[in-house]
Amino acid sequence: MSNKHKSKGKKSELDVKKESKKAESSPSPKDEKLQKVLARAGLGSRREMEKWISDGRVKLDGRIAELGDRVCDSAAIEVDGQALSRAPAEAVRCLLYHKPTGEVCTRKDPEGRRTVFERLPKVKGGRWISIGRLDYNTSGLLLFTTDGELANALMHPSAVIEREYMVRVMGEWDTDTLQRLIHGVELDDGFARFTDIQDGGGDGINHWFYVVLMEGRNREVRRLWESQGLTVSRLKRVRYGEVFIPSKVKQGKWMELDQKDVDVLYAMASLPPKSVPNLSVDERKNMDRQLKKAKAKKPKKAH
């Protein structure tokens, strides 16, 4: 029988090889991106984990891992030479920090500036992961967690979480200025707008406003006002989603969140909640002590 009369139901050897090759190249539904697995283990945010991979700190099945690698349940992962436990932590700790100006949100600063992590309590078997950032000259609410998956979900643009800021601006403005900022303007990195602006009062050329953003691009609040010829002289974040800064948490102080508040964070991230472990007696004393501690004394004036 000639080739053109072959049964349609029978596959040629070439077809079988093509399908086999395609199956090998296609990721299994159970495969996950390496940075996602590392973040879920509580080592940091996905962005941080991508940098660790690029820096060669991660090995996958005995070889240096690369960005784009996917892993299955049986994969062996090493971080800085230590085998990684794949089981996600069943408990989580979350913390609210009132950032002062003059601190950076990186773990280490090449210029030697103070970082937000220096004031935070130590975590056994994990590390604090920052949920978003505030720039050096911005104060206010910062959230931290030991759950990388939670941090990533809250920072992802799809979460659509409100960020509210108290801002003092210098310069002339009118209702048309505010309308332009509500309707939106084109910045260097794309379209941006405030979803709400409330007058906070003020005298002279200095005026306070409360503004709301739905995203967290770099210096976005400042750049929006600058697009209208005004200068931001003070900026403080007062709310992140449904979380506000309690009055008892002064600048430079922190407070661990209880189960009720942590449940709110997981609801904001559309993730199933995790349990919050009870603080030890020493951990509770440490938190209460720094909350009650008086403000640092001002340096004495030179005679």
PDB file of N, CA and C in Angstrom, residues 108-189:
ATOM      1  N   LYS A 108      20.679  47.108  52.942  1.00  0.00           N
ATOM      2  CA  LYS A 108      21.985  47.745  53.108  1.00  0.00           C
ATOM      3  C   LYS A 108      22.073  48.931  52.178  1.00  0.00           C
ATOM      4  N   ASP A 109      22.728  49.971  52.620  1.00  0.00           N
ATOM      5  CA  ASP A 109      22.857  51.163  51.791  1.00  0.00           C
ATOM      6  C   ASP A 109      24.327  51.446  51.517  1.00  0.00           C
ATOM      7  N   PRO A 110      24.733  51.526  50.242  1.00  0.00           N
ATOM      8  CA  PRO A 110      26.145  51.774  49.919  1.00  0.00           C
ATOM      9  C   PRO A 110      26.653  53.103  50.447  1.00  0.00           C
ATOM     10  N   GLU A 111      25.738  54.058  50.706  1.00  0.00           N
ATOM     11  CA  GLU A 111      26.143  55.364  51.230  1.00  0.00           C
ATOM     12  C   GLU A 111      26.173  55.382  52.751  1.00  0.00           C
ATOM     13  N   GLY A 112      25.828  54.246  53.361  1.00  0.00           N
ATOM     14  CA  GLY A 112      25.899  54.178  54.814  1.00  0.00           C
ATOM     15  C   GLY A 112      24.728  54.815  55.539  1.00  0.00           C
ATOM     16  N   ARG A 113      23.636  55.098  54.823  1.00  0.00           N
ATOM     17  CA  ARG A 113      22.469  55.690  55.466  1.00  0.00           C
ATOM     18  C   ARG A 113      21.711  54.636  56.267  1.00  0.00           C
ATOM     19  N   ARG A 114      20.964  55.100  57.248  1.00  0.00           N
ATOM     20  CA  ARG A 114      20.186  54.188  58.089  1.00  0.00           C
ATOM     21  C   ARG A 114      19.095  53.520  57.248  1.00  0.00           C
ATOM     22  N   THR A 115      18.817  52.237  57.518  1.00  0.00           N
ATOM     23  CA  THR A 115      17.763  51.528  56.803  1.00  0.00           C
ATOM     24  C   THR A 115      16.603  51.230  57.750  1.00  0.00           C
ATOM     25  N   VAL A 116      15.423  51.025  57.177  1.00  0.00           N
ATOM     26  CA  VAL A 116      14.237  50.760  57.994  1.00  0.00           C
ATOM     27  C   VAL A 116      14.363  49.436  58.751  1.00  0.00           C
ATOM     28  N   PHE A 117      15.186  48.523  58.253  1.00  0.00           N
ATOM     29  CA  PHE A 117      15.303  47.205  58.871  1.00  0.00           C
ATOM     30  C   PHE A 117      16.088  47.239  60.184  1.00  0.00           C
ATOM     31  N   GLU A 118      16.858  48.292  60.413  1.00  0.00           N
ATOM     32  CA  GLU A 118      17.713  48.347  61.601  1.00  0.00           C
ATOM     33  C   GLU A 118      16.917  48.413  62.899  1.00  0.00           C
ATOM     34  N   ARG A 119      15.718  48.984  62.841  1.00  0.00           N
ATOM     35  CA  ARG A 119      14.918  49.146  64.068  1.00  0.00           C
ATOM     36  C   ARG A 119      14.010  47.945  64.351  1.00  0.00           C
ATOM     37  N   LEU A 120      13.824  47.072  63.373  1.00  0.00           N
ATOM     38  CA  LEU A 120      12.836  46.008  63.511  1.00  0.00           C
ATOM     39  C   LEU A 120      13.332  44.874  64.406  1.00  0.00           C
ATOM     40  N   PRO A 121      12.416  44.166  65.071  1.00  0.00           N
ATOM     41  CA  PRO A 121      12.825  43.022  65.910  1.00  0.00           C
ATOM     42  C   PRO A 121      13.320  41.873  65.044  1.00  0.00           C
ATOM     43  N   LYS A 122      14.138  41.013  65.620  1.00  0.00           N
ATOM     44  CA  LYS A 122      14.668  39.876  64.885  1.00  0.00           C
ATOM     45  C   LYS A 122      13.592  38.804  64.718  1.00  0.00           C
ATOM     46  N   VAL A 123      13.705  38.055  63.616  1.00  0.00           N
ATOM     47  CA  VAL A 123      12.759  36.976  63.331  1.00  0.00           C
ATOM     48  C   VAL A 123      13.518  35.652  63.333  1.00  0.00           C
ATOM     49  N   LYS A 124      13.055  34.706  64.115  1.00  0.00           N
ATOM     50  CA  LYS A 124      13.696  33.395  64.155  1.00  0.00           C
ATOM     51  C   LYS A 124      13.289  32.580  62.926  1.00  0.00           C
ATOM     52  N   GLY A 125      14.287  32.107  62.184  1.00  0.00           N
ATOM     53  CA  GLY A 125      14.017  31.248  61.043  1.00  0.00           C
ATOM     54  C   GLY A 125      13.366  31.935  59.867  1.00  0.00           C
ATOM     55  N   GLY A 126      13.496  33.257  59.769  1.00  0.00           N
ATOM     56  CA  GLY A 126      12.894  33.978  58.652  1.00  0.00           C
ATOM     57  C   GLY A 126      13.467  35.375  58.553  1.00  0.00           C
ATOM     58  N   ARG A 127      12.798  36.222  57.812  1.00  0.00           N
ATOM     59  CA  ARG A 127      13.242  37.615  57.683  1.00  0.00           C
ATOM     60  C   ARG A 127      12.034  38.482  57.356  1.00  0.00           C
ATOM     61  N   TRP A 128      12.171  39.765  57.691  1.00  0.00           N
ATOM     62  CA  TRP A 128      11.112  40.724  57.385  1.00  0.00           C
ATOM     63  C   TRP A 128      11.172  41.103  55.905  1.00  0.00           C
ATOM     64  N   ILE A 129      10.019  41.131  55.271  1.00  0.00           N
ATOM     65  CA  ILE A 129       9.900  41.527  53.869  1.00  0.00           C
ATOM     66  C   ILE A 129       9.049  42.787  53.808  1.00  0.00           C
ATOM     67  N   SER A 130       9.573  43.816  53.188  1.00  0.00           N
ATOM     68  CA  SER A 130       8.855  45.078  53.094  1.00  0.00           C
ATOM     69  C   SER A 130       7.740  44.988  52.049  1.00  0.00           C
ATOM     70  N   ILE A 131       6.546  45.445  52.425  1.00  0.00           N
ATOM     71  CA  ILE A 131       5.424  45.507  51.486  1.00  0.00           C
ATOM     72  C   ILE A 131       5.425  46.913  50.889  1.00  0.00           C
ATOM     73  N   GLY A 132       6.102  47.063  49.766  1.00  0.00           N
ATOM     74  CA  GLY A 132       6.252  48.383  49.163  1.00  0.00           C
ATOM     75  C   GLY A 132       7.382  49.164  49.807  1.00  0.00           C
ATOM     76  N   ARG A 133       7.566  50.381  49.330  1.00  0.00           N
ATOM     77  CA  ARG A 133       8.651  51.225  49.824  1.00  0.00           C
ATOM     78  C   ARG A 133       8.198  52.669  49.964  1.00  0.00           C
ATOM     79  N   LEU A 134       8.971  53.416  50.737  1.00  0.00           N
ATOM     80  CA  LEU A 134       8.838  54.867  50.815  1.00  0.00           C
ATOM     81  C   LEU A 134      10.219  55.449  50.571  1.00  0.00           C
ATOM     82  N   ASP A 135      10.288  56.576  49.867  1.00  0.00           N
ATOM     83  CA  ASP A 135      11.606  57.119  49.561  1.00  0.00           C
ATOM     84  C   ASP A 135      12.231  57.783  50.794  1.00  0.00           C
ATOM     85  N   TYR A 136      13.468  58.164  50.647  1.00  0.00           N
ATOM     86  CA  TYR A 136      14.291  58.664  51.750  1.00  0.00           C
ATOM     87  C   TYR A 136      13.633  59.835  52.493  1.00  0.00           C
ATOM     88  N   ASN A 137      12.992  60.738  51.756  1.00  0.00           N
ATOM     89  CA  ASN A 137      12.413  61.943  52.350  1.00  0.00           C
ATOM     90  C   ASN A 137      10.920  61.817  52.644  1.00  0.00           C
ATOM     91  N   THR A 138      10.384  60.598  52.597  1.00  0.00           N
ATOM     92  CA  THR A 138       8.967  60.371  52.882  1.00  0.00           C
ATOM     93  C   THR A 138       8.836  59.583  54.178  1.00  0.00           C
ATOM     94  N   SER A 139       7.904  59.989  55.024  1.00  0.00           N
ATOM     95  CA  SER A 139       7.659  59.287  56.288  1.00  0.00           C
ATOM     96  C   SER A 139       6.326  58.547  56.206  1.00  0.00           C
ATOM     97  N   GLY A 140       6.011  57.821  57.287  1.00  0.00           N
ATOM     98  CA  GLY A 140       4.692  57.227  57.372  1.00  0.00           C
ATOM     99  C   GLY A 140       4.654  55.721  57.424  1.00  0.00           C
ATOM    100  N   LEU A 141       3.510  55.191  57.050  1.00  0.00           N
ATOM    101  CA  LEU A 141       3.166  53.780  57.218  1.00  0.00           C
ATOM    102  C   LEU A 141       3.921  52.858  56.275  1.00  0.00           C
ATOM    103  N   LEU A 142       4.601  51.877  56.881  1.00  0.00           N
ATOM    104  CA  LEU A 142       5.231  50.793  56.133  1.00  0.00           C
ATOM    105  C   LEU A 142       4.804  49.480  56.779  1.00  0.00           C
ATOM    106  N   LEU A 143       4.476  48.499  55.952  1.00  0.00           N
ATOM    107  CA  LEU A 143       4.103  47.184  56.445  1.00  0.00           C
ATOM    108  C   LEU A 143       5.195  46.174  56.118  1.00  0.00           C
ATOM    109  N   PHE A 144       5.401  45.228  57.031  1.00  0.00           N
ATOM    110  CA  PHE A 144       6.378  44.156  56.833  1.00  0.00           C
ATOM    111  C   PHE A 144       5.704  42.828  57.154  1.00  0.00           C
ATOM    112  N   THR A 145       6.180  41.764  56.521  1.00  0.00           N
ATOM    113  CA  THR A 145       5.651  40.439  56.768  1.00  0.00           C
ATOM    114  C   THR A 145       6.761  39.408  56.603  1.00  0.00           C
ATOM    115  N   THR A 146       6.540  38.215  57.131  1.00  0.00           N
ATOM    116  CA  THR A 146       7.472  37.112  56.906  1.00  0.00           C
ATOM    117  C   THR A 146       6.998  36.222  55.758  1.00  0.00           C
ATOM    118  N   ASP A 147       5.850  36.551  55.158  1.00  0.00           N
ATOM    119  CA  ASP A 147       5.258  35.751  54.081  1.00  0.00           C
ATOM    120  C   ASP A 147       5.500  36.433  52.734  1.00  0.00           C
ATOM    121  N   GLY A 148       6.426  35.879  51.949  1.00  0.00           N
ATOM    122  CA  GLY A 148       6.745  36.476  50.657  1.00  0.00           C
ATOM    123  C   GLY A 148       5.584  36.476  49.689  1.00  0.00           C
ATOM    124  N   GLU A 149       4.741  35.451  49.753  1.00  0.00           N
ATOM    125  CA  GLU A 149       3.584  35.385  48.863  1.00  0.00           C
ATOM    126  C   GLU A 149       2.596  36.503  49.181  1.00  0.00           C
ATOM    127  N   LEU A 150       2.386  36.783  50.456  1.00  0.00           N
ATOM    128  CA  LEU A 150       1.502  37.879  50.860  1.00  0.00           C
ATOM    129  C   LEU A 150       2.057  39.212  50.387  1.00  0.00           C
ATOM    130  N   ALA A 151       3.369  39.428  50.597  1.00  0.00           N
ATOM    131  CA  ALA A 151       3.991  40.688  50.171  1.00  0.00           C
ATOM    132  C   ALA A 151       3.824  40.898  48.671  1.00  0.00           C
ATOM    133  N   ASN A 152       4.084  39.855  47.894  1.00  0.00           N
ATOM    134  CA  ASN A 152       3.987  39.971  46.443  1.00  0.00           C
ATOM    135  C   ASN A 152       2.561  40.268  46.004  1.00  0.00           C
ATOM    136  N   ALA A 153       1.583  39.593  46.627  1.00  0.00           N
ATOM    137  CA  ALA A 153       0.180  39.792  46.247  1.00  0.00           C
ATOM    138  C   ALA A 153      -0.281  41.213  46.558  1.00  0.00           C
ATOM    139  N   LEU A 154       0.155  41.761  47.694  1.00  0.00           N
ATOM    140  CA  LEU A 154      -0.255  43.121  48.060  1.00  0.00           C
ATOM    141  C   LEU A 154       0.407  44.176  47.183  1.00  0.00           C
ATOM    142  N   MET A 155       1.624  43.912  46.712  1.00  0.00           N
ATOM    143  CA  MET A 155       2.332  44.886  45.877  1.00  0.00           C
ATOM    144  C   MET A 155       1.952  44.788  44.406  1.00  0.00           C
ATOM    145  N   HIS A 156       1.344  43.680  43.998  1.00  0.00           N
ATOM    146  CA  HIS A 156       1.028  43.487  42.581  1.00  0.00           C
ATOM    147  C   HIS A 156      -0.046  44.484  42.144  1.00  0.00           C
ATOM    148  N   PRO A 157       0.116  45.107  40.960  1.00  0.00           N
ATOM    149  CA  PRO A 157      -0.862  46.096  40.481  1.00  0.00           C
ATOM    150  C   PRO A 157      -2.297  45.584  40.444  1.00  0.00           C
ATOM    151  N   SER A 158      -2.474  44.278  40.244  1.00  0.00           N
ATOM    152  CA  SER A 158      -3.829  43.722  40.161  1.00  0.00           C
ATOM    153  C   SER A 158      -4.575  43.804  41.492  1.00  0.00           C
ATOM    154  N   ALA A 159      -3.835  44.020  42.604  1.00  0.00           N
ATOM    155  CA  ALA A 159      -4.473  44.106  43.918  1.00  0.00           C
ATOM    156  C   ALA A 159      -5.299  45.386  44.049  1.00  0.00           C
ATOM    157  N   VAL A 160      -4.928  46.439  43.323  1.00  0.00           N
ATOM    158  CA  VAL A 160      -5.658  47.723  43.311  1.00  0.00           C
ATOM    159  C   VAL A 160      -5.929  48.195  44.744  1.00  0.00           C
ATOM    160  N   ILE A 161      -4.871  48.483  45.468  1.00  0.00           N
ATOM    161  CA  ILE A 161      -4.973  48.915  46.862  1.00  0.00           C
ATOM    162  C   ILE A 161      -4.730  50.416  46.975  1.00  0.00           C
ATOM    163  N   GLU A 162      -5.589  51.095  47.726  1.00  0.00           N
ATOM    164  CA  GLU A 162      -5.447  52.541  47.916  1.00  0.00           C
ATOM    165  C   GLU A 162      -4.275  52.850  48.842  1.00  0.00           C
ATOM    166  N   ARG A 163      -3.508  53.865  48.460  1.00  0.00           N
ATOM    167  CA  ARG A 163      -2.464  54.419  49.325  1.00  0.00           C
ATOM    168  C   ARG A 163      -2.804  55.885  49.556  1.00  0.00           C
ATOM    169  N   GLU A 164      -2.984  56.255  50.816  1.00  0.00           N
ATOM    170  CA  GLU A 164      -3.346  57.639  51.130  1.00  0.00           C
ATOM    171  C   GLU A 164      -2.159  58.365  51.755  1.00  0.00           C
ATOM    172  N   TYR A 165      -1.935  59.590  51.289  1.00  0.00           N
ATOM    173  CA  TYR A 165      -0.807  60.392  51.755  1.00  0.00           C
ATOM    174  C   TYR A 165      -1.289  61.753  52.250  1.00  0.00           C
ATOM    175  N   MET A 166      -0.611  62.268  53.255  1.00  0.00           N
ATOM    176  CA  MET A 166      -0.778  63.646  53.688  1.00  0.00           C
ATOM    177  C   MET A 166       0.398  64.417  53.093  1.00  0.00           C
ATOM    178  N   VAL A 167       0.118  65.444  52.313  1.00  0.00           N
ATOM    179  CA  VAL A 167       1.176  66.126  51.572  1.00  0.00           C
ATOM    180  C   VAL A 167       1.065  67.641  51.751  1.00  0.00           C
ATOM    181  N   ARG A 168       2.204  68.284  51.961  1.00  0.00           N
ATOM    182  CA  ARG A 168       2.243  69.746  52.010  1.00  0.00           C
ATOM    183  C   ARG A 168       2.951  70.240  50.765  1.00  0.00           C
ATOM    184  N   VAL A 169       2.287  71.132  50.025  1.00  0.00           N
ATOM    185  CA  VAL A 169       2.856  71.634  48.777  1.00  0.00           C
ATOM    186  C   VAL A 169       3.088  73.132  48.869  1.00  0.00           C
ATOM    187  N   MET A 170       4.072  73.577  48.106  1.00  0.00           N
ATOM    188  CA  MET A 170       4.399  75.005  48.029  1.00  0.00           C
ATOM    189  C   MET A 170       4.128  75.487  46.619  1.00  0.00           C
ATOM    190  N   GLY A 171       3.428  76.609  46.517  1.00  0.00           N
ATOM    191  CA  GLY A 171       3.155  77.179  45.210  1.00  0.00           C
ATOM    192  C   GLY A 171       1.702  77.572  45.039  1.00  0.00           C
ATOM    193  N   GLU A 172       1.418  78.163  43.893  1.00  0.00           N
ATOM    194  CA  GLU A 172       0.060  78.614  43.590  1.00  0.00           C
ATOM    195  C   GLU A 172      -0.745  77.493  42.947  1.00  0.00           C
ATOM    196  N   TRP A 173      -2.000  77.349  43.382  1.00  0.00           N
ATOM    197  CA  TRP A 173      -2.884  76.332  42.823  1.00  0.00           C
ATOM    198  C   TRP A 173      -4.320  76.849  42.842  1.00  0.00           C
ATOM    199  N   ASP A 174      -5.173  76.210  42.076  1.00  0.00           N
ATOM    200  CA  ASP A 174      -6.602  76.535  42.083  1.00  0.00           C
ATOM    201  C   ASP A 174      -7.390  75.251  41.827  1.00  0.00           C
ATOM    202  N   THR A 175      -8.694  75.370  41.707  1.00  0.00           N
ATOM    203  CA  THR A 175      -9.527  74.174  41.516  1.00  0.00           C
ATOM    204  C   THR A 175      -9.202  73.468  40.197  1.00  0.00           C
ATOM    205  N   ASP A 176      -8.796  74.248  39.175  1.00  0.00           N
ATOM    206  CA  ASP A 176      -8.418  73.617  37.904  1.00  0.00           C
ATOM    207  C   ASP A 176      -7.189  72.728  38.072  1.00  0.00           C
ATOM    208  N   THR A 177      -6.252  73.164  38.933  1.00  0.00           N
ATOM    209  CA  THR A 177      -5.061  72.353  39.215  1.00  0.00           C
ATOM    210  C   THR A 177      -5.462  70.996  39.780  1.00  0.00           C
ATOM    211  N   LEU A 178      -6.364  71.025  40.755  1.00  0.00           N
ATOM    212  CA  LEU A 178      -6.800  69.784  41.391  1.00  0.00           C
ATOM    213  C   LEU A 178      -7.562  68.900  40.406  1.00  0.00           C
ATOM    214  N   GLN A 179      -8.363  69.518  39.538  1.00  0.00           N
ATOM    215  CA  GLN A 179      -9.112  68.744  38.551  1.00  0.00           C
ATOM    216  C   GLN A 179      -8.178  68.037  37.578  1.00  0.00           C
ATOM    217  N   ARG A 180      -7.114  68.704  37.192  1.00  0.00           N
ATOM    218  CA  ARG A 180      -6.151  68.077  36.278  1.00  0.00           C
ATOM    219  C   ARG A 180      -5.496  66.865  36.931  1.00  0.00           C
ATOM    220  N   LEU A 181      -5.207  66.991  38.235  1.00  0.00           N
ATOM    221  CA  LEU A 181      -4.578  65.878  38.942  1.00  0.00           C
ATOM    222  C   LEU A 181      -5.533  64.709  39.142  1.00  0.00           C
ATOM    223  N   ILE A 182      -6.826  65.007  39.220  1.00  0.00           N
ATOM    224  CA  ILE A 182      -7.834  63.948  39.335  1.00  0.00           C
ATOM    225  C   ILE A 182      -8.059  63.275  37.981  1.00  0.00           C
ATOM    226  N   HIS A 183      -8.132  64.073  36.923  1.00  0.00           N
ATOM    227  CA  HIS A 183      -8.358  63.527  35.584  1.00  0.00           C
ATOM    228  C   HIS A 183      -7.132  62.779  35.062  1.00  0.00           C
ATOM    229  N   GLY A 184      -5.951  63.213  35.503  1.00  0.00           N
ATOM    230  CA  GLY A 184      -4.732  62.507  35.133  1.00  0.00           C
ATOM    231  C   GLY A 184      -3.815  63.301  34.226  1.00  0.00           C
ATOM    232  N   VAL A 185      -2.522  63.077  34.364  1.00  0.00           N
ATOM    233  CA  VAL A 185      -1.512  63.736  33.537  1.00  0.00           C
ATOM    234  C   VAL A 185      -0.519  62.676  33.055  1.00  0.00           C
ATOM    235  N   GLU A 186       0.207  63.021  32.024  1.00  0.00           N
ATOM    236  CA  GLU A 186       1.200  62.108  31.462  1.00  0.00           C
ATOM    237  C   GLU A 186       2.564  62.389  32.092  1.00  0.00           C
ATOM    238  N   LEU A 187       3.118  61.410  32.793  1.00  0.00           N
ATOM    239  CA  LEU A 187       4.454  61.518  33.369  1.00  0.00           C
ATOM    240  C   LEU A 187       5.455  60.780  32.483  1.00  0.00           C
ATOM    241  N   ASP A 188       6.723  60.827  32.872  1.00  0.00           N
ATOM    242  CA  ASP A 188       7.762  60.179  32.059  1.00  0.00           C
ATOM    243  C   ASP A 188       7.524  58.679  31.888  1.00  0.00           C
ATOM    244  N   ASP A 189       6.937  58.059  32.919  1.00  0.00           N
ATOM    245  CA  ASP A 189       6.724  56.611  32.855  1.00  0.00           C
ATOM    246  C   ASP A 189       5.264  56.235  32.637  1.00  0.00           C
TER     247      ASP A 189
END
